[in-house]
Amino acid sequence: MTEQEFYGEQLPHLEAAKKQLLDMIAEYPDTGMGDSRMHAIMYCTSRIKSPDSMIAKLKKHGVPADCHSALTMVNDAVGVRIICSFFDDVYRIADWLGARDEISIRETKDYVSYPKANGYRSYHIILDITDGPGAGLTCEIQIRTIDIDFCASLEHQMKYKHEIRHEALIRDELKRCADEIASIDLSMQTIRDLLAEDF
């Protein structure tokens, strides 16, 4: 099934919401001055949830697998992922988003400071677009460091494989890697903070 077949006349609205969020994020200010200017946001990815993925999610929640349910019963028909450099950038960006007039934060989940048992880390924001082309839609933004994103992407790929040899061992190794990556992120944050004292 195509996006057009599933989302129908709502598809342009979803596309407009995705573009609005990306345009808004592009306004996030760099820090520093002159040549020492730092880009907190390295890059963004975005998507409209595929019909197959959305239908599976709706069925899992026991609600009708249609466009109306997709836009009223779940929060991530439109998703944006922000990849940043350092831990403290995650929280600065989240605070900046919370102050924006065109969105209203409905819920946050801080898996960066409070990771899931499997080691998964990410900062999730569920928001309502209250003004602009995407007004009326609920969307999700995830914020991660680049290291966290690398590990989470591997875990996500594994999650959707149905038969995995040595699954327990692989999950243990992924958890260990996630913890080590978090430690590296903290070390890089410390190095940046020390360097900032010299400017």
mmCIF file with all atom_site columns, C-alpha atoms in Angstrom:
data_model
loop_
_atom_site.group_PDB
_atom_site.id
_atom_site.type_symbol
_atom_site.label_atom_id
_atom_site.label_alt_id
_atom_site.label_comp_id
_atom_site.label_asym_id
_atom_site.label_entity_id
_atom_site.label_seq_id
_atom_site.pdbx_PDB_ins_code
_atom_site.Cartn_x
_atom_site.Cartn_y
_atom_site.Cartn_z
_atom_site.occupancy
_atom_site.B_iso_or_equiv
_atom_site.pdbx_formal_charge
_atom_site.auth_seq_id
_atom_site.auth_comp_id
_atom_site.auth_asym_id
_atom_site.auth_atom_id
_atom_site.pdbx_PDB_model_num
ATOM 1   C CA . MET A 1 1   ? 0.000  0.000   0.000  1.00 0.00 ? 1   MET A CA 1
ATOM 2   C CA . THR A 1 2   ? 1.311  3.474   -0.889 1.00 0.00 ? 2   THR A CA 1
ATOM 3   C CA . GLU A 1 3   ? 1.298  6.527   1.364  1.00 0.00 ? 3   GLU A CA 1
ATOM 4   C CA . GLN A 1 4   ? -1.292 8.101   -0.916 1.00 0.00 ? 4   GLN A CA 1
ATOM 5   C CA . GLU A 1 5   ? -3.573 5.072   -0.644 1.00 0.00 ? 5   GLU A CA 1
ATOM 6   C CA . PHE A 1 6   ? -3.355 4.968   3.156  1.00 0.00 ? 6   PHE A CA 1
ATOM 7   C CA . TYR A 1 7   ? -3.243 8.656   4.126  1.00 0.00 ? 7   TYR A CA 1
ATOM 8   C CA . GLY A 1 8   ? -5.326 9.932   1.205  1.00 0.00 ? 8   GLY A CA 1
ATOM 9   C CA . GLU A 1 9   ? -6.182 13.624  1.317  1.00 0.00 ? 9   GLU A CA 1
ATOM 10  C CA . GLN A 1 10  ? -4.264 13.978  4.606  1.00 0.00 ? 10  GLN A CA 1
ATOM 11  C CA . LEU A 1 11  ? -0.919 13.234  2.941  1.00 0.00 ? 11  LEU A CA 1
ATOM 12  C CA . PRO A 1 12  ? -0.237 16.860  1.871  1.00 0.00 ? 12  PRO A CA 1
ATOM 13  C CA . HIS A 1 13  ? -0.998 17.972  5.449  1.00 0.00 ? 13  HIS A CA 1
ATOM 14  C CA . LEU A 1 14  ? 1.519  15.425  6.793  1.00 0.00 ? 14  LEU A CA 1
ATOM 15  C CA . GLU A 1 15  ? 4.133  16.525  4.267  1.00 0.00 ? 15  GLU A CA 1
ATOM 16  C CA . ALA A 1 16  ? 3.537  20.164  5.222  1.00 0.00 ? 16  ALA A CA 1
ATOM 17  C CA . ALA A 1 17  ? 3.979  19.311  8.919  1.00 0.00 ? 17  ALA A CA 1
ATOM 18  C CA . LYS A 1 18  ? 7.237  17.507  8.227  1.00 0.00 ? 18  LYS A CA 1
ATOM 19  C CA . LYS A 1 19  ? 8.580  20.464  6.239  1.00 0.00 ? 19  LYS A CA 1
ATOM 20  C CA . GLN A 1 20  ? 7.424  22.918  8.911  1.00 0.00 ? 20  GLN A CA 1
ATOM 21  C CA . LEU A 1 21  ? 9.297  21.033  11.629 1.00 0.00 ? 21  LEU A CA 1
ATOM 22  C CA . LEU A 1 22  ? 12.470 20.809  9.526  1.00 0.00 ? 22  LEU A CA 1
ATOM 23  C CA . ASP A 1 23  ? 12.283 24.517  8.674  1.00 0.00 ? 23  ASP A CA 1
ATOM 24  C CA . MET A 1 24  ? 11.782 25.355  12.347 1.00 0.00 ? 24  MET A CA 1
ATOM 25  C CA . ILE A 1 25  ? 14.750 23.226  13.433 1.00 0.00 ? 25  ILE A CA 1
ATOM 26  C CA . ALA A 1 26  ? 16.911 24.902  10.777 1.00 0.00 ? 26  ALA A CA 1
ATOM 27  C CA . GLU A 1 27  ? 16.438 28.143  12.739 1.00 0.00 ? 27  GLU A CA 1
ATOM 28  C CA . TYR A 1 28  ? 18.266 26.749  15.765 1.00 0.00 ? 28  TYR A CA 1
ATOM 29  C CA . PRO A 1 29  ? 21.126 29.187  16.454 1.00 0.00 ? 29  PRO A CA 1
ATOM 30  C CA . ASP A 1 30  ? 24.771 28.169  16.278 1.00 0.00 ? 30  ASP A CA 1
ATOM 31  C CA . THR A 1 31  ? 26.876 28.953  19.317 1.00 0.00 ? 31  THR A CA 1
ATOM 32  C CA . GLY A 1 32  ? 30.185 30.759  19.575 1.00 0.00 ? 32  GLY A CA 1
ATOM 33  C CA . MET A 1 33  ? 31.647 33.534  17.479 1.00 0.00 ? 33  MET A CA 1
ATOM 34  C CA . GLY A 1 34  ? 33.504 33.739  14.176 1.00 0.00 ? 34  GLY A CA 1
ATOM 35  C CA . ASP A 1 35  ? 35.649 30.745  13.252 1.00 0.00 ? 35  ASP A CA 1
ATOM 36  C CA . SER A 1 36  ? 34.905 29.044  16.580 1.00 0.00 ? 36  SER A CA 1
ATOM 37  C CA . ARG A 1 37  ? 31.183 28.873  15.818 1.00 0.00 ? 37  ARG A CA 1
ATOM 38  C CA . MET A 1 38  ? 29.814 25.438  16.751 1.00 0.00 ? 38  MET A CA 1
ATOM 39  C CA . HIS A 1 39  ? 27.001 23.662  14.935 1.00 0.00 ? 39  HIS A CA 1
ATOM 40  C CA . ALA A 1 40  ? 24.992 21.904  17.624 1.00 0.00 ? 40  ALA A CA 1
ATOM 41  C CA . ILE A 1 41  ? 22.796 20.131  15.053 1.00 0.00 ? 41  ILE A CA 1
ATOM 42  C CA . MET A 1 42  ? 24.823 17.941  12.728 1.00 0.00 ? 42  MET A CA 1
ATOM 43  C CA . TYR A 1 43  ? 21.885 16.809  10.598 1.00 0.00 ? 43  TYR A CA 1
ATOM 44  C CA . CYS A 1 44  ? 18.206 15.831  10.690 1.00 0.00 ? 44  CYS A CA 1
ATOM 45  C CA . THR A 1 45  ? 16.264 12.956  9.225  1.00 0.00 ? 45  THR A CA 1
ATOM 46  C CA . SER A 1 46  ? 12.510 12.865  8.795  1.00 0.00 ? 46  SER A CA 1
ATOM 47  C CA . ARG A 1 47  ? 9.788  10.566  7.629  1.00 0.00 ? 47  ARG A CA 1
ATOM 48  C CA . ILE A 1 48  ? 6.086  10.003  7.316  1.00 0.00 ? 48  ILE A CA 1
ATOM 49  C CA . LYS A 1 49  ? 5.440  6.622   8.904  1.00 0.00 ? 49  LYS A CA 1
ATOM 50  C CA . SER A 1 50  ? 5.031  3.997   6.207  1.00 0.00 ? 50  SER A CA 1
ATOM 51  C CA . PRO A 1 51  ? 1.577  2.441   5.830  1.00 0.00 ? 51  PRO A CA 1
ATOM 52  C CA . ASP A 1 52  ? 2.890  -1.047  6.701  1.00 0.00 ? 52  ASP A CA 1
ATOM 53  C CA . SER A 1 53  ? 4.572  0.196   9.872  1.00 0.00 ? 53  SER A CA 1
ATOM 54  C CA . MET A 1 54  ? 1.570  2.294   10.861 1.00 0.00 ? 54  MET A CA 1
ATOM 55  C CA . ILE A 1 55  ? -0.920 -0.520  10.255 1.00 0.00 ? 55  ILE A CA 1
ATOM 56  C CA . ALA A 1 56  ? 1.182  -2.893  12.384 1.00 0.00 ? 56  ALA A CA 1
ATOM 57  C CA . LYS A 1 57  ? 1.302  -0.329  15.188 1.00 0.00 ? 57  LYS A CA 1
ATOM 58  C CA . LEU A 1 58  ? -2.437 0.313   15.076 1.00 0.00 ? 58  LEU A CA 1
ATOM 59  C CA . LYS A 1 59  ? -3.219 -3.408  15.145 1.00 0.00 ? 59  LYS A CA 1
ATOM 60  C CA . LYS A 1 60  ? -0.857 -3.816  18.111 1.00 0.00 ? 60  LYS A CA 1
ATOM 61  C CA . HIS A 1 61  ? -2.885 -1.163  19.967 1.00 0.00 ? 61  HIS A CA 1
ATOM 62  C CA . GLY A 1 62  ? -6.158 -2.836  18.987 1.00 0.00 ? 62  GLY A CA 1
ATOM 63  C CA . VAL A 1 63  ? -7.590 0.130   17.069 1.00 0.00 ? 63  VAL A CA 1
ATOM 64  C CA . PRO A 1 64  ? -8.848 0.338   13.473 1.00 0.00 ? 64  PRO A CA 1
ATOM 65  C CA . ALA A 1 65  ? -5.970 0.292   11.000 1.00 0.00 ? 65  ALA A CA 1
ATOM 66  C CA . ASP A 1 66  ? -7.016 3.374   9.052  1.00 0.00 ? 66  ASP A CA 1
ATOM 67  C CA . CYS A 1 67  ? -5.874 6.947   8.464  1.00 0.00 ? 67  CYS A CA 1
ATOM 68  C CA . HIS A 1 68  ? -8.221 8.428   11.076 1.00 0.00 ? 68  HIS A CA 1
ATOM 69  C CA . SER A 1 69  ? -6.756 6.203   13.800 1.00 0.00 ? 69  SER A CA 1
ATOM 70  C CA . ALA A 1 70  ? -3.232 6.937   12.545 1.00 0.00 ? 70  ALA A CA 1
ATOM 71  C CA . LEU A 1 71  ? -3.747 10.667  13.065 1.00 0.00 ? 71  LEU A CA 1
ATOM 72  C CA . THR A 1 72  ? -5.741 10.525  16.312 1.00 0.00 ? 72  THR A CA 1
ATOM 73  C CA . MET A 1 73  ? -4.639 7.407   18.220 1.00 0.00 ? 73  MET A CA 1
ATOM 74  C CA . VAL A 1 74  ? -0.849 7.476   17.759 1.00 0.00 ? 74  VAL A CA 1
ATOM 75  C CA . ASN A 1 75  ? 1.613  10.341  17.866 1.00 0.00 ? 75  ASN A CA 1
ATOM 76  C CA . ASP A 1 76  ? 4.260  9.621   15.271 1.00 0.00 ? 76  ASP A CA 1
ATOM 77  C CA . ALA A 1 77  ? 2.731  9.681   11.813 1.00 0.00 ? 77  ALA A CA 1
ATOM 78  C CA . VAL A 1 78  ? 5.306  12.436  11.262 1.00 0.00 ? 78  VAL A CA 1
ATOM 79  C CA . GLY A 1 79  ? 8.704  11.941  12.840 1.00 0.00 ? 79  GLY A CA 1
ATOM 80  C CA . VAL A 1 80  ? 11.889 13.991  12.869 1.00 0.00 ? 80  VAL A CA 1
ATOM 81  C CA . ARG A 1 81  ? 15.227 12.897  14.317 1.00 0.00 ? 81  ARG A CA 1
ATOM 82  C CA . ILE A 1 82  ? 17.787 15.523  15.293 1.00 0.00 ? 82  ILE A CA 1
ATOM 83  C CA . ILE A 1 83  ? 21.392 14.333  15.469 1.00 0.00 ? 83  ILE A CA 1
ATOM 84  C CA . CYS A 1 84  ? 23.684 16.549  17.512 1.00 0.00 ? 84  CYS A CA 1
ATOM 85  C CA . SER A 1 85  ? 27.269 16.501  18.705 1.00 0.00 ? 85  SER A CA 1
ATOM 86  C CA . PHE A 1 86  ? 27.182 16.497  22.498 1.00 0.00 ? 86  PHE A CA 1
ATOM 87  C CA . PHE A 1 87  ? 25.003 15.475  25.423 1.00 0.00 ? 87  PHE A CA 1
ATOM 88  C CA . ASP A 1 88  ? 24.308 19.030  26.542 1.00 0.00 ? 88  ASP A CA 1
ATOM 89  C CA . ASP A 1 89  ? 23.177 19.931  23.018 1.00 0.00 ? 89  ASP A CA 1
ATOM 90  C CA . VAL A 1 90  ? 20.336 17.422  23.423 1.00 0.00 ? 90  VAL A CA 1
ATOM 91  C CA . TYR A 1 91  ? 18.916 19.378  26.358 1.00 0.00 ? 91  TYR A CA 1
ATOM 92  C CA . ARG A 1 92  ? 19.598 22.830  24.898 1.00 0.00 ? 92  ARG A CA 1
ATOM 93  C CA . ILE A 1 93  ? 17.729 21.881  21.731 1.00 0.00 ? 93  ILE A CA 1
ATOM 94  C CA . ALA A 1 94  ? 14.863 20.362  23.750 1.00 0.00 ? 94  ALA A CA 1
ATOM 95  C CA . ASP A 1 95  ? 14.556 23.565  25.826 1.00 0.00 ? 95  ASP A CA 1
ATOM 96  C CA . TRP A 1 96  ? 14.636 25.687  22.670 1.00 0.00 ? 96  TRP A CA 1
ATOM 97  C CA . LEU A 1 97  ? 11.865 23.608  21.100 1.00 0.00 ? 97  LEU A CA 1
ATOM 98  C CA . GLY A 1 98  ? 9.799  23.951  24.260 1.00 0.00 ? 98  GLY A CA 1
ATOM 99  C CA . ALA A 1 99  ? 9.862  27.727  23.901 1.00 0.00 ? 99  ALA A CA 1
ATOM 100 C CA . ARG A 1 100 ? 8.623  27.782  20.305 1.00 0.00 ? 100 ARG A CA 1
ATOM 101 C CA . ASP A 1 101 ? 5.239  29.457  19.793 1.00 0.00 ? 101 ASP A CA 1
ATOM 102 C CA . GLU A 1 102 ? 4.081  27.275  16.907 1.00 0.00 ? 102 GLU A CA 1
ATOM 103 C CA . ILE A 1 103 ? 4.236  24.006  18.846 1.00 0.00 ? 103 ILE A CA 1
ATOM 104 C CA . SER A 1 104 ? 2.997  22.758  22.202 1.00 0.00 ? 104 SER A CA 1
ATOM 105 C CA . ILE A 1 105 ? 4.900  19.996  23.982 1.00 0.00 ? 105 ILE A CA 1
ATOM 106 C CA . ARG A 1 106 ? 2.569  17.233  25.041 1.00 0.00 ? 106 ARG A CA 1
ATOM 107 C CA . GLU A 1 107 ? 5.071  14.776  26.535 1.00 0.00 ? 107 GLU A CA 1
ATOM 108 C CA . THR A 1 108 ? 8.806  14.161  26.840 1.00 0.00 ? 108 THR A CA 1
ATOM 109 C CA . LYS A 1 109 ? 10.674 10.921  27.503 1.00 0.00 ? 109 LYS A CA 1
ATOM 110 C CA . ASP A 1 110 ? 14.286 11.282  28.566 1.00 0.00 ? 110 ASP A CA 1
ATOM 111 C CA . TYR A 1 111 ? 16.002 8.037   27.660 1.00 0.00 ? 111 TYR A CA 1
ATOM 112 C CA . VAL A 1 112 ? 19.354 9.860   27.493 1.00 0.00 ? 112 VAL A CA 1
ATOM 113 C CA . SER A 1 113 ? 19.702 10.365  31.245 1.00 0.00 ? 113 SER A CA 1
ATOM 114 C CA . TYR A 1 114 ? 17.418 7.427   32.003 1.00 0.00 ? 114 TYR A CA 1
ATOM 115 C CA . PRO A 1 115 ? 18.130 4.765   29.362 1.00 0.00 ? 115 PRO A CA 1
ATOM 116 C CA . LYS A 1 116 ? 15.939 1.743   28.776 1.00 0.00 ? 116 LYS A CA 1
ATOM 117 C CA . ALA A 1 117 ? 17.064 -1.589  30.208 1.00 0.00 ? 117 ALA A CA 1
ATOM 118 C CA . ASN A 1 118 ? 18.534 -2.603  26.843 1.00 0.00 ? 118 ASN A CA 1
ATOM 119 C CA . GLY A 1 119 ? 20.751 0.515   26.795 1.00 0.00 ? 119 GLY A CA 1
ATOM 120 C CA . TYR A 1 120 ? 18.604 2.504   24.352 1.00 0.00 ? 120 TYR A CA 1
ATOM 121 C CA . ARG A 1 121 ? 19.140 6.256   24.679 1.00 0.00 ? 121 ARG A CA 1
ATOM 122 C CA . SER A 1 122 ? 17.247 9.049   22.975 1.00 0.00 ? 122 SER A CA 1
ATOM 123 C CA . TYR A 1 123 ? 15.241 12.118  23.967 1.00 0.00 ? 123 TYR A CA 1
ATOM 124 C CA . HIS A 1 124 ? 11.655 11.897  22.689 1.00 0.00 ? 124 HIS A CA 1
ATOM 125 C CA . ILE A 1 125 ? 9.293  14.844  22.364 1.00 0.00 ? 125 ILE A CA 1
ATOM 126 C CA . ILE A 1 126 ? 5.624  14.418  21.489 1.00 0.00 ? 126 ILE A CA 1
ATOM 127 C CA . LEU A 1 127 ? 4.267  17.752  20.292 1.00 0.00 ? 127 LEU A CA 1
ATOM 128 C CA . ASP A 1 128 ? 1.182  19.340  18.800 1.00 0.00 ? 128 ASP A CA 1
ATOM 129 C CA . ILE A 1 129 ? 1.644  21.788  15.949 1.00 0.00 ? 129 ILE A CA 1
ATOM 130 C CA . THR A 1 130 ? -0.585 24.681  16.946 1.00 0.00 ? 130 THR A CA 1
ATOM 131 C CA . ASP A 1 131 ? 0.147  27.174  14.164 1.00 0.00 ? 131 ASP A CA 1
ATOM 132 C CA . GLY A 1 132 ? 1.314  27.059  10.566 1.00 0.00 ? 132 GLY A CA 1
ATOM 133 C CA . PRO A 1 133 ? 0.875  24.540  7.709  1.00 0.00 ? 133 PRO A CA 1
ATOM 134 C CA . GLY A 1 134 ? 0.975  21.510  10.017 1.00 0.00 ? 134 GLY A CA 1
ATOM 135 C CA . ALA A 1 135 ? -1.468 22.884  12.593 1.00 0.00 ? 135 ALA A CA 1
ATOM 136 C CA . GLY A 1 136 ? -3.656 20.222  14.171 1.00 0.00 ? 136 GLY A CA 1
ATOM 137 C CA . LEU A 1 137 ? -1.183 17.353  13.824 1.00 0.00 ? 137 LEU A CA 1
ATOM 138 C CA . THR A 1 138 ? 0.674  15.556  16.594 1.00 0.00 ? 138 THR A CA 1
ATOM 139 C CA . CYS A 1 139 ? 4.264  14.631  15.751 1.00 0.00 ? 139 CYS A CA 1
ATOM 140 C CA . GLU A 1 140 ? 7.367  13.183  17.366 1.00 0.00 ? 140 GLU A CA 1
ATOM 141 C CA . ILE A 1 141 ? 10.890 14.587  17.514 1.00 0.00 ? 141 ILE A CA 1
ATOM 142 C CA . GLN A 1 142 ? 13.793 12.462  18.719 1.00 0.00 ? 142 GLN A CA 1
ATOM 143 C CA . ILE A 1 143 ? 17.110 14.039  19.712 1.00 0.00 ? 143 ILE A CA 1
ATOM 144 C CA . ARG A 1 144 ? 20.306 11.974  19.890 1.00 0.00 ? 144 ARG A CA 1
ATOM 145 C CA . THR A 1 145 ? 24.040 12.392  19.769 1.00 0.00 ? 145 THR A CA 1
ATOM 146 C CA . ILE A 1 146 ? 25.678 10.900  16.694 1.00 0.00 ? 146 ILE A CA 1
ATOM 147 C CA . ASP A 1 147 ? 27.201 8.102   18.778 1.00 0.00 ? 147 ASP A CA 1
ATOM 148 C CA . ILE A 1 148 ? 23.867 7.217   20.355 1.00 0.00 ? 148 ILE A CA 1
ATOM 149 C CA . ASP A 1 149 ? 22.206 7.240   16.941 1.00 0.00 ? 149 ASP A CA 1
ATOM 150 C CA . PHE A 1 150 ? 24.735 4.777   15.563 1.00 0.00 ? 150 PHE A CA 1
ATOM 151 C CA . CYS A 1 151 ? 24.051 2.276   18.335 1.00 0.00 ? 151 CYS A CA 1
ATOM 152 C CA . ALA A 1 152 ? 20.260 2.802   18.290 1.00 0.00 ? 152 ALA A CA 1
ATOM 153 C CA . SER A 1 153 ? 20.144 2.281   14.519 1.00 0.00 ? 153 SER A CA 1
ATOM 154 C CA . LEU A 1 154 ? 21.870 -1.096  14.852 1.00 0.00 ? 154 LEU A CA 1
ATOM 155 C CA . GLU A 1 155 ? 19.480 -2.111  17.629 1.00 0.00 ? 155 GLU A CA 1
ATOM 156 C CA . HIS A 1 156 ? 16.499 -1.036  15.510 1.00 0.00 ? 156 HIS A CA 1
ATOM 157 C CA . GLN A 1 157 ? 17.671 -3.119  12.545 1.00 0.00 ? 157 GLN A CA 1
ATOM 158 C CA . MET A 1 158 ? 18.006 -6.166  14.764 1.00 0.00 ? 158 MET A CA 1
ATOM 159 C CA . LYS A 1 159 ? 14.614 -5.623  16.357 1.00 0.00 ? 159 LYS A CA 1
ATOM 160 C CA . TYR A 1 160 ? 12.853 -6.126  13.022 1.00 0.00 ? 160 TYR A CA 1
ATOM 161 C CA . LYS A 1 161 ? 14.677 -9.305  12.024 1.00 0.00 ? 161 LYS A CA 1
ATOM 162 C CA . HIS A 1 162 ? 12.465 -12.266 12.841 1.00 0.00 ? 162 HIS A CA 1
ATOM 163 C CA . GLU A 1 163 ? 15.091 -14.972 13.271 1.00 0.00 ? 163 GLU A CA 1
ATOM 164 C CA . ILE A 1 164 ? 18.422 -14.075 14.818 1.00 0.00 ? 164 ILE A CA 1
ATOM 165 C CA . ARG A 1 165 ? 21.103 -16.580 15.751 1.00 0.00 ? 165 ARG A CA 1
ATOM 166 C CA . HIS A 1 166 ? 22.751 -15.885 19.109 1.00 0.00 ? 166 HIS A CA 1
ATOM 167 C CA . GLU A 1 167 ? 20.098 -13.242 19.900 1.00 0.00 ? 167 GLU A CA 1
ATOM 168 C CA . ALA A 1 168 ? 20.841 -13.095 23.637 1.00 0.00 ? 168 ALA A CA 1
ATOM 169 C CA . LEU A 1 169 ? 24.566 -12.651 23.040 1.00 0.00 ? 169 LEU A CA 1
ATOM 170 C CA . ILE A 1 170 ? 23.950 -9.956  20.440 1.00 0.00 ? 170 ILE A CA 1
ATOM 171 C CA . ARG A 1 171 ? 21.601 -8.065  22.764 1.00 0.00 ? 171 ARG A CA 1
ATOM 172 C CA . ASP A 1 172 ? 24.148 -8.242  25.563 1.00 0.00 ? 172 ASP A CA 1
ATOM 173 C CA . GLU A 1 173 ? 26.843 -6.908  23.246 1.00 0.00 ? 173 GLU A CA 1
ATOM 174 C CA . LEU A 1 174 ? 24.588 -4.103  22.022 1.00 0.00 ? 174 LEU A CA 1
ATOM 175 C CA . LYS A 1 175 ? 23.836 -3.134  25.631 1.00 0.00 ? 175 LYS A CA 1
ATOM 176 C CA . ARG A 1 176 ? 27.561 -3.115  26.440 1.00 0.00 ? 176 ARG A CA 1
ATOM 177 C CA . CYS A 1 177 ? 28.281 -0.996  23.352 1.00 0.00 ? 177 CYS A CA 1
ATOM 178 C CA . ALA A 1 178 ? 25.480 1.441   24.260 1.00 0.00 ? 178 ALA A CA 1
ATOM 179 C CA . ASP A 1 179 ? 26.974 1.893   27.743 1.00 0.00 ? 179 ASP A CA 1
ATOM 180 C CA . GLU A 1 180 ? 30.482 2.401   26.344 1.00 0.00 ? 180 GLU A CA 1
ATOM 181 C CA . ILE A 1 181 ? 29.215 4.892   23.770 1.00 0.00 ? 181 ILE A CA 1
ATOM 182 C CA . ALA A 1 182 ? 27.456 6.854   26.517 1.00 0.00 ? 182 ALA A CA 1
ATOM 183 C CA . SER A 1 183 ? 30.744 6.931   28.427 1.00 0.00 ? 183 SER A CA 1
ATOM 184 C CA . ILE A 1 184 ? 32.557 8.219   25.333 1.00 0.00 ? 184 ILE A CA 1
ATOM 185 C CA . ASP A 1 185 ? 29.881 10.891  24.858 1.00 0.00 ? 185 ASP A CA 1
ATOM 186 C CA . LEU A 1 186 ? 30.471 12.085  28.419 1.00 0.00 ? 186 LEU A CA 1
ATOM 187 C CA . SER A 1 187 ? 34.234 12.170  27.828 1.00 0.00 ? 187 SER A CA 1
ATOM 188 C CA . MET A 1 188 ? 33.791 14.202  24.646 1.00 0.00 ? 188 MET A CA 1
ATOM 189 C CA . GLN A 1 189 ? 31.504 16.585  26.541 1.00 0.00 ? 189 GLN A CA 1
ATOM 190 C CA . THR A 1 190 ? 34.204 17.051  29.170 1.00 0.00 ? 190 THR A CA 1
ATOM 191 C CA . ILE A 1 191 ? 36.827 17.745  26.501 1.00 0.00 ? 191 ILE A CA 1
ATOM 192 C CA . ARG A 1 192 ? 34.589 20.335  24.856 1.00 0.00 ? 192 ARG A CA 1
ATOM 193 C CA . ASP A 1 193 ? 33.915 22.017  28.195 1.00 0.00 ? 193 ASP A CA 1
ATOM 194 C CA . LEU A 1 194 ? 37.638 22.185  28.934 1.00 0.00 ? 194 LEU A CA 1
ATOM 195 C CA . LEU A 1 195 ? 38.380 23.634  25.497 1.00 0.00 ? 195 LEU A CA 1
ATOM 196 C CA . ALA A 1 196 ? 35.606 26.207  25.947 1.00 0.00 ? 196 ALA A CA 1
ATOM 197 C CA . GLU A 1 197 ? 37.427 27.579  28.997 1.00 0.00 ? 197 GLU A CA 1
ATOM 198 C CA . ASP A 1 198 ? 40.248 28.724  26.689 1.00 0.00 ? 198 ASP A CA 1
ATOM 199 C CA . PHE A 1 199 ? 37.980 30.873  24.483 1.00 0.00 ? 199 PHE A CA 1
#
